[in-house]
JSON list of C-alpha atoms in Angstrom, two decimals:
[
{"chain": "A", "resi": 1, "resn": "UNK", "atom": "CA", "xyz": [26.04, 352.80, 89.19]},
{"chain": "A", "resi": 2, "resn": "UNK", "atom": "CA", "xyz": [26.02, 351.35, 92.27]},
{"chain": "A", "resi": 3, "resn": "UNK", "atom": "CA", "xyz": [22.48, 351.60, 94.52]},
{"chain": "A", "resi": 4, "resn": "UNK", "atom": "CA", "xyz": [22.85, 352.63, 97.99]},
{"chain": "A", "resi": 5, "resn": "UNK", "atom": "CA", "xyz": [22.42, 349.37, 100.29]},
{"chain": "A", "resi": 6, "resn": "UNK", "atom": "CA", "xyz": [19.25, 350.85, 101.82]},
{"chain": "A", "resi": 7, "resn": "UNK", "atom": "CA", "xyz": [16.15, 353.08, 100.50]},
{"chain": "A", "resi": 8, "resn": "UNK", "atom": "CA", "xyz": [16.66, 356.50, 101.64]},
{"chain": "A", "resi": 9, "resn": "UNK", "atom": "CA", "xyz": [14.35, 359.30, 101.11]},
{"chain": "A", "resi": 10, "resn": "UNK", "atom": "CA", "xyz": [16.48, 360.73, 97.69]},
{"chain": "A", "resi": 11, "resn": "UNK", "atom": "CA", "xyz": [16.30, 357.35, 96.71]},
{"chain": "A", "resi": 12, "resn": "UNK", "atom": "CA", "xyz": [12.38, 357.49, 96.43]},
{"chain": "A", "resi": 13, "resn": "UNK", "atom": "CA", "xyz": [12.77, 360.99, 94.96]},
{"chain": "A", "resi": 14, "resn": "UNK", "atom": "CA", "xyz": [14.79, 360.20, 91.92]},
{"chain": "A", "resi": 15, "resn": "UNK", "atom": "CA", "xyz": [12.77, 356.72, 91.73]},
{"chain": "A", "resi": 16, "resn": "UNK", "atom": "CA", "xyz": [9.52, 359.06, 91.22]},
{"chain": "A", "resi": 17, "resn": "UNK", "atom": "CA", "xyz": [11.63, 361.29, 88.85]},
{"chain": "A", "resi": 18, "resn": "UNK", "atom": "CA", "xyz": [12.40, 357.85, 86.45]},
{"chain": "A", "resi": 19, "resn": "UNK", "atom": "CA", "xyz": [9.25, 356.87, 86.48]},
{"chain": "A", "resi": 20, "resn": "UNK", "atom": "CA", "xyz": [8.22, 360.15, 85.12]},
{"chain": "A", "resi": 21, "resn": "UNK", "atom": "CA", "xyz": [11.15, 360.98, 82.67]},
{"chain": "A", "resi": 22, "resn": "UNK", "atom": "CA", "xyz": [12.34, 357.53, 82.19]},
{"chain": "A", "resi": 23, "resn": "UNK", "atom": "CA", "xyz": [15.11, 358.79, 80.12]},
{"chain": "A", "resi": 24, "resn": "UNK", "atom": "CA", "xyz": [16.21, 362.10, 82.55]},
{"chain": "A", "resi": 25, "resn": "UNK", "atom": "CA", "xyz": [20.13, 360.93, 84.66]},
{"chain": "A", "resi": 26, "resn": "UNK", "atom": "CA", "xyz": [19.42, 361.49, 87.48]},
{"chain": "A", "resi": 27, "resn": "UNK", "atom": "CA", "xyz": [23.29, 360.74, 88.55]},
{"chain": "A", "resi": 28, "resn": "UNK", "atom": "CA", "xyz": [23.69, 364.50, 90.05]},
{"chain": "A", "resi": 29, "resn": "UNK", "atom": "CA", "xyz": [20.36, 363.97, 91.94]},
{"chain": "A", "resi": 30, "resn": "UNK", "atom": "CA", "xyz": [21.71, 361.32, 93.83]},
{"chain": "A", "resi": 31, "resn": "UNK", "atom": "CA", "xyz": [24.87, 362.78, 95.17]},
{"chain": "A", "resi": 32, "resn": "UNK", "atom": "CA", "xyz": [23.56, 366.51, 95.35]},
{"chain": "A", "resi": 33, "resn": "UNK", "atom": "CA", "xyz": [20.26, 365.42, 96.76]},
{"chain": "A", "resi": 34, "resn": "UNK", "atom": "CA", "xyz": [22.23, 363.04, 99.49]},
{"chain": "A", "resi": 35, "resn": "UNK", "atom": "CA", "xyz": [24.70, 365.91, 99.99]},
{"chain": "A", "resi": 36, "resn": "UNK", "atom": "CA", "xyz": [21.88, 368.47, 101.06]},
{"chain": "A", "resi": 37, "resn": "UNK", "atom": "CA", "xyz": [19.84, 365.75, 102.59]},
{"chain": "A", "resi": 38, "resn": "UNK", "atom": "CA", "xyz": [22.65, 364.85, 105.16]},
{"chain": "A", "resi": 39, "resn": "UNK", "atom": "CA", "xyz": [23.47, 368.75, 105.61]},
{"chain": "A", "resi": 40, "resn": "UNK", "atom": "CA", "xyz": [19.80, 369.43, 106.80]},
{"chain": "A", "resi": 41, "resn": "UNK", "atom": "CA", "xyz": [19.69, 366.49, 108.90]},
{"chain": "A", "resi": 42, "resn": "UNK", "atom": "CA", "xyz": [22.74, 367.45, 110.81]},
{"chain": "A", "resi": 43, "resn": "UNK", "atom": "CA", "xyz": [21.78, 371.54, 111.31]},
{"chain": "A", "resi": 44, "resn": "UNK", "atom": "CA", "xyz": [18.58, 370.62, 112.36]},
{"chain": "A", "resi": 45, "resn": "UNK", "atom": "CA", "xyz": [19.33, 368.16, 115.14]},
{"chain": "A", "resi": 46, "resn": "UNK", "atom": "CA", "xyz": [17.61, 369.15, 118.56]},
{"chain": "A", "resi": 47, "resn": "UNK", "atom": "CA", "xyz": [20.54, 366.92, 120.81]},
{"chain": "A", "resi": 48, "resn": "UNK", "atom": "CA", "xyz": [23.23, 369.10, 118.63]},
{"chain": "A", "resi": 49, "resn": "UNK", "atom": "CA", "xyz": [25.52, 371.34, 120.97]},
{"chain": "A", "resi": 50, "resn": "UNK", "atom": "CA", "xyz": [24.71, 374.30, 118.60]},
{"chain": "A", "resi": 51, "resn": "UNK", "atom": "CA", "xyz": [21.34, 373.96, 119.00]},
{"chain": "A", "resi": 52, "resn": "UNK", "atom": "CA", "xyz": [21.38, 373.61, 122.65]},
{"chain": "A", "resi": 53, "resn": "UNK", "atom": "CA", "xyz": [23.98, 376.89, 123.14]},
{"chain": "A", "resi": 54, "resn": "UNK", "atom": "CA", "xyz": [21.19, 378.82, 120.59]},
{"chain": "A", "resi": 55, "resn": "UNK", "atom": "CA", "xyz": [22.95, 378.91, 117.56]},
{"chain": "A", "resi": 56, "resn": "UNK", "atom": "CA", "xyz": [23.25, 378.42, 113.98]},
{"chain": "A", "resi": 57, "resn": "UNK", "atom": "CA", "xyz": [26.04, 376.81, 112.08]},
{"chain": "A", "resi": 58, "resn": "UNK", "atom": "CA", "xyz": [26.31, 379.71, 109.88]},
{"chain": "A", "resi": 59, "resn": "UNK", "atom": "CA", "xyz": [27.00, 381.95, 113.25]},
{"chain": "A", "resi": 60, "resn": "UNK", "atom": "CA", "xyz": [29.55, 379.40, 115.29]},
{"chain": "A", "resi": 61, "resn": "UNK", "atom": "CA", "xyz": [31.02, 379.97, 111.70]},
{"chain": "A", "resi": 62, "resn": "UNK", "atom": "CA", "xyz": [32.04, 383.35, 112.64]},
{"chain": "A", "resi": 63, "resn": "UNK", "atom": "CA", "xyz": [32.73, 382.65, 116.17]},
{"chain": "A", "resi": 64, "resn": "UNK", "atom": "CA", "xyz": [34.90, 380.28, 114.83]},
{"chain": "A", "resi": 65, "resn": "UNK", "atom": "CA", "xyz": [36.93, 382.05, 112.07]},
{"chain": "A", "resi": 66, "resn": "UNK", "atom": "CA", "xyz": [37.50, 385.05, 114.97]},
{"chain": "A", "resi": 67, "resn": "UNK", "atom": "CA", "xyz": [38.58, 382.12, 117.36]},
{"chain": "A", "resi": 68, "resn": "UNK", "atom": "CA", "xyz": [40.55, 380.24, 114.97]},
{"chain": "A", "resi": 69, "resn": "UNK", "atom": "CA", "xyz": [42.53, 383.11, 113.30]},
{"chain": "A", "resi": 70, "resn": "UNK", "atom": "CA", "xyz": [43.04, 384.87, 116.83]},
{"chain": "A", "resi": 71, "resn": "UNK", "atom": "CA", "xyz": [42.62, 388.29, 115.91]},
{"chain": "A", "resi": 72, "resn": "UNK", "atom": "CA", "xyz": [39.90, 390.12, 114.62]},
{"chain": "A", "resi": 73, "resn": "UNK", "atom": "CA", "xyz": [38.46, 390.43, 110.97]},
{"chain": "A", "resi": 74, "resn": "UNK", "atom": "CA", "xyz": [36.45, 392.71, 108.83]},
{"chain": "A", "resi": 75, "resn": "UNK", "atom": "CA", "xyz": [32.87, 392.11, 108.22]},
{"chain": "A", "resi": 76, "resn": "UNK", "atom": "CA", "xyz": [34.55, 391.37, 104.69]},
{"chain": "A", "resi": 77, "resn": "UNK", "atom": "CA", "xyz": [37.35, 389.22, 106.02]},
{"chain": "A", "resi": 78, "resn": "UNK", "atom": "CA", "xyz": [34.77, 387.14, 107.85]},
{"chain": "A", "resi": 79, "resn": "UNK", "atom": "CA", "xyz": [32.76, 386.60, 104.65]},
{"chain": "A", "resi": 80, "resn": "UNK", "atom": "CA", "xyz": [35.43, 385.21, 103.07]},
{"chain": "A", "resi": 81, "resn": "UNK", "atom": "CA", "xyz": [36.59, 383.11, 105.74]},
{"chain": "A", "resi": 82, "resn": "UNK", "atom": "CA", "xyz": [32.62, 381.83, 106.14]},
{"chain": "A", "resi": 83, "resn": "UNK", "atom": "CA", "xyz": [31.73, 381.39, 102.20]},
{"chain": "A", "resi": 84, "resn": "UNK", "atom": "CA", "xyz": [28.86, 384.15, 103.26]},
{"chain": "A", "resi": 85, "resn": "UNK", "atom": "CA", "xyz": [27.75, 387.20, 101.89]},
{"chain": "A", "resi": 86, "resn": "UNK", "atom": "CA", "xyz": [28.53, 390.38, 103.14]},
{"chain": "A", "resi": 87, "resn": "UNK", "atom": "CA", "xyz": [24.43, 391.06, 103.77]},
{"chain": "A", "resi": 88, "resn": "UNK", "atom": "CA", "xyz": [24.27, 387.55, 106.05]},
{"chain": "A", "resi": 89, "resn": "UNK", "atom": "CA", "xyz": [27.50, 388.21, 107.89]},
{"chain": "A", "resi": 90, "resn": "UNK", "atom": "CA", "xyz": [26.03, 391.60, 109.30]},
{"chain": "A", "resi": 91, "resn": "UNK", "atom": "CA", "xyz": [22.75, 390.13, 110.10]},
{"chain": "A", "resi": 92, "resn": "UNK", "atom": "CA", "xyz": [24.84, 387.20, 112.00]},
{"chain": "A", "resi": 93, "resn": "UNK", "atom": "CA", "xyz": [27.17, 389.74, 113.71]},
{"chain": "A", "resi": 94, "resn": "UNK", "atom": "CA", "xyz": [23.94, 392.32, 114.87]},
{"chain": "A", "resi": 95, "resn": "UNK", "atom": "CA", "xyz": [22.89, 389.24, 116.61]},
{"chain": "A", "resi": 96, "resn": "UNK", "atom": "CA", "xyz": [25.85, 387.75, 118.13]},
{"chain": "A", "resi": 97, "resn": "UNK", "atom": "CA", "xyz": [27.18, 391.38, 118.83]},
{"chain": "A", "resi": 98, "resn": "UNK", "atom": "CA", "xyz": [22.89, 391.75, 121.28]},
{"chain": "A", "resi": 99, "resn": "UNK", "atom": "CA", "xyz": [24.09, 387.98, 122.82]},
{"chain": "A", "resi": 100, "resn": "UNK", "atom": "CA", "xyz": [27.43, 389.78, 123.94]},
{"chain": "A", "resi": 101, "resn": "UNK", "atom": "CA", "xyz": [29.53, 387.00, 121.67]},
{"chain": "A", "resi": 102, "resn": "UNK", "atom": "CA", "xyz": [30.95, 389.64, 119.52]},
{"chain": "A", "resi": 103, "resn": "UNK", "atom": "CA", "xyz": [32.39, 393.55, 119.81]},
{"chain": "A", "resi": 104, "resn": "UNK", "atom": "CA", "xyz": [32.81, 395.64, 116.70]},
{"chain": "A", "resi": 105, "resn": "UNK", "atom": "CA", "xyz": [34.72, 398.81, 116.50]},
{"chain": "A", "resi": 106, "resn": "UNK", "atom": "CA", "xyz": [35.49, 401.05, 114.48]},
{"chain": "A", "resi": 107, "resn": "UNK", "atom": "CA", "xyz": [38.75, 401.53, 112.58]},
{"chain": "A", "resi": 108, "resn": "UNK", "atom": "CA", "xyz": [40.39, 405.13, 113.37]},
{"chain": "A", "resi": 109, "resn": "UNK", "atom": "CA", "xyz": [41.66, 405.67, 110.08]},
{"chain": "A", "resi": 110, "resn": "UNK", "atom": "CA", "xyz": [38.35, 404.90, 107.95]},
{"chain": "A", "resi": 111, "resn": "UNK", "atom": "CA", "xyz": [35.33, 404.97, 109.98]},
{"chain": "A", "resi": 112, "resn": "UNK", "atom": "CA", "xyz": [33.45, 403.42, 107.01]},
{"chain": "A", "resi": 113, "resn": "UNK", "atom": "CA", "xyz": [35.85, 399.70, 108.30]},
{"chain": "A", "resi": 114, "resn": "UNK", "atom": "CA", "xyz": [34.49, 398.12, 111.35]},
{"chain": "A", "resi": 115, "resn": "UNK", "atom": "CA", "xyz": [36.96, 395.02, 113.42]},
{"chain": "A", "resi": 116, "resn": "UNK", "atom": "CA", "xyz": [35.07, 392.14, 115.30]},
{"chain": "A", "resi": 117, "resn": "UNK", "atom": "CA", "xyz": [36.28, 390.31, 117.75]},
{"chain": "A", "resi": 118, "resn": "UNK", "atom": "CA", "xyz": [35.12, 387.74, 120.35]},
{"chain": "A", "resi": 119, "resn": "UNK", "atom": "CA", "xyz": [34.48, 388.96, 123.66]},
{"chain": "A", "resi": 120, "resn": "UNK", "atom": "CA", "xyz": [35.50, 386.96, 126.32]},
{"chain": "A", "resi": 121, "resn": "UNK", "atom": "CA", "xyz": [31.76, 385.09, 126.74]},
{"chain": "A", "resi": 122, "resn": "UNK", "atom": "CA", "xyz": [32.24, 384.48, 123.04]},
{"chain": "A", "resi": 123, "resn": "UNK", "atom": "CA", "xyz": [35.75, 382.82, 123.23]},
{"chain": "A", "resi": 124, "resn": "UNK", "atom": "CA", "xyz": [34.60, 380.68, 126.45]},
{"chain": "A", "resi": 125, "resn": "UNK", "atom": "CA", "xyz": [31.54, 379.71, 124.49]},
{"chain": "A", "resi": 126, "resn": "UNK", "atom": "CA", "xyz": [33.52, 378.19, 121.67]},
{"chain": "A", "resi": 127, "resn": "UNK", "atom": "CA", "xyz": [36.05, 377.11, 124.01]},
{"chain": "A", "resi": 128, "resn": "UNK", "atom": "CA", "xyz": [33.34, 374.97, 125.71]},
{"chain": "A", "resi": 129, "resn": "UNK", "atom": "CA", "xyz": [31.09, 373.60, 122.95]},
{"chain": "A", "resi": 130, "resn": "UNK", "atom": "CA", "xyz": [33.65, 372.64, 119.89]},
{"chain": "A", "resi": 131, "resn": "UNK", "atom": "CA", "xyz": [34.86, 369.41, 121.61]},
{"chain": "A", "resi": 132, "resn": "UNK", "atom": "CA", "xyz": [31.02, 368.55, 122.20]},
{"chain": "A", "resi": 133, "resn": "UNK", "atom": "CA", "xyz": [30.01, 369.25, 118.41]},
{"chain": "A", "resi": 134, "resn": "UNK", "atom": "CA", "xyz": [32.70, 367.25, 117.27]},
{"chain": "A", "resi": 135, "resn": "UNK", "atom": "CA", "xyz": [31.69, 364.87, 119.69]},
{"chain": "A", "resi": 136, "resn": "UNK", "atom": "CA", "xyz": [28.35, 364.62, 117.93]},
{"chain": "A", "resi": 137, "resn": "UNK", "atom": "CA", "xyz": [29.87, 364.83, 114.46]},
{"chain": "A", "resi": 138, "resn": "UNK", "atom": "CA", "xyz": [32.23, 362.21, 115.19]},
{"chain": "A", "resi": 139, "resn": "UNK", "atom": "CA", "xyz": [28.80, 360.31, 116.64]},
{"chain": "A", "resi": 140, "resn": "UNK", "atom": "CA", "xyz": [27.09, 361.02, 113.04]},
{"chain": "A", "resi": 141, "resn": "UNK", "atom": "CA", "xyz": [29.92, 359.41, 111.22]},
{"chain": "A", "resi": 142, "resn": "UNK", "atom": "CA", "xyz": [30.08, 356.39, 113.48]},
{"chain": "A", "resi": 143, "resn": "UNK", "atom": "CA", "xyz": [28.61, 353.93, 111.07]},
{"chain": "A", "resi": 144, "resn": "UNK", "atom": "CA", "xyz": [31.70, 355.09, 108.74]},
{"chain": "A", "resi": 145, "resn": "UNK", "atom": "CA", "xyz": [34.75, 352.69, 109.42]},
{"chain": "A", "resi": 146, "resn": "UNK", "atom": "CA", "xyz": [38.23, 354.36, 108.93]},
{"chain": "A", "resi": 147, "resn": "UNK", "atom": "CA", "xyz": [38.82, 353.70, 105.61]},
{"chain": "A", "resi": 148, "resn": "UNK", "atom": "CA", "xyz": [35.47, 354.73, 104.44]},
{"chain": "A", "resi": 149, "resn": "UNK", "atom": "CA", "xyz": [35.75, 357.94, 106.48]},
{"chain": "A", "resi": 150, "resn": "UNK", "atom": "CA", "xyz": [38.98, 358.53, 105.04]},
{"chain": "A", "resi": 151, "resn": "UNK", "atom": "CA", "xyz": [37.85, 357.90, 101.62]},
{"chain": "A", "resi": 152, "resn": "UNK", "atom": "CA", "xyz": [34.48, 360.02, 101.54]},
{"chain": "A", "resi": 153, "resn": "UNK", "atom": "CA", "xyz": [36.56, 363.05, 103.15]},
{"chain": "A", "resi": 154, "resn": "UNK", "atom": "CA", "xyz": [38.40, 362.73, 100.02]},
{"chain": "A", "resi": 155, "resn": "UNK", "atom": "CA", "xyz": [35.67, 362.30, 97.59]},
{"chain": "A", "resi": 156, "resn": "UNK", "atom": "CA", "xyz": [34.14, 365.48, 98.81]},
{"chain": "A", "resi": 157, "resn": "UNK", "atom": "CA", "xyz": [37.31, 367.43, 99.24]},
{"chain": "A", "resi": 158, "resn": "UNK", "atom": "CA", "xyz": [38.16, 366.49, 95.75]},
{"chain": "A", "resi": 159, "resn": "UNK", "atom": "CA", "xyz": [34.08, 367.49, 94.84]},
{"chain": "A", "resi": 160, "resn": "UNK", "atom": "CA", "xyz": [34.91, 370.92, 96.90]},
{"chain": "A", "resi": 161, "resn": "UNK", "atom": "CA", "xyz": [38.11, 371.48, 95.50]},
{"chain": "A", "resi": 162, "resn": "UNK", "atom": "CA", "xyz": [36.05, 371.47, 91.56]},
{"chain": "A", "resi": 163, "resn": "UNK", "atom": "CA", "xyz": [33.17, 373.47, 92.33]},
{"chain": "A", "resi": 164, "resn": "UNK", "atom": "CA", "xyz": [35.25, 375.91, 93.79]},
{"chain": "A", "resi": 165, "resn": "UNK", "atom": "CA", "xyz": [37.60, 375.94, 90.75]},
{"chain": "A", "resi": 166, "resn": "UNK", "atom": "CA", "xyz": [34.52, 376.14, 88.48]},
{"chain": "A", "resi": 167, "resn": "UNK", "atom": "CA", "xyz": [32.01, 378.09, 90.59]},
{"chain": "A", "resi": 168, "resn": "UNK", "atom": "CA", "xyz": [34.06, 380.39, 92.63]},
{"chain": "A", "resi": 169, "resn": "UNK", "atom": "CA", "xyz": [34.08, 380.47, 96.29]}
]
């Protein structure tokens, strides 16, 4: 297997966990550990757009499915589009719905059914800060050259397209 040209910090972790199970593979440590790793370091960036416009990833999420799709979506629908569960979407959408981001109304037919949709502060919001978080994602990835970009997007889509087949999602 080949070591990672530098020391990170899950390099130290599964170097503790051989020295104490000298035996244990550790192999799904090292990409799972690096794969959660990288995701915290990116959400929790204080110069990332979301972070500056006061959100989440999990809630530009929804602003984005209702932007991207262009019409609006179940609580359900949006859980699906966002990999969330239906308990975190109507947390998310209680508090984008106070910041004036979202509207939800009720359907006519089955008042149980509720349909979000981006108000127009929500829309100009994601309007204005996708090209500056891609901006910084694209700055993240910088020390990738194209081919190596273009081959770890496909190692993990081919990793996302298995656990999905095997775990559901």
């Amino acid at each position: 297997m080949t070591q990672p040209a530098h020391i990170d910090t899950v390099s130290a972790v599964v170097g503790q966990w051989r020295s104490v199970h000298p035996g244990l593979d550790t192999g799904p440590m090292e990409i799972i550990g690096r794969i959660n790793r990288c995701a915290a370091l990116l959400q929790q960036s204080e110069d990332a757009p979301l972070r500056r416009a006061g959100l989440n990833r999990a809630e530009f999420d929804l602003l984005g499915a209702l932007r991207r799709t262009g019409h609006e979506l179940t609580p359900g629908e949006l859980a699906r589009e966002t990999f969330s569960s239906g308990a975190a979407v109507t947390k998310r959408l209680r508090l984008l719905q106070e910041r004036g981001l979202v509207e939800r109304r009720t359907d006519t037919r089955d008042r149980r059914v509720a349909h979000v949709q981006l108000t127009a502060d929500g829309q100009e919001l994601v309007d204005r800060i996708l090209p500056d978080q891609l901006a910084f994602e694209r700055a993240a990835l910088a020390g990738l050259t194209g081919d190596r970009h273009d081959e770890l997007a496909a190692r993990l889509a081919e990793l996302l397209g298995q656990l999905e087949g095997r775990l559901g999602g």
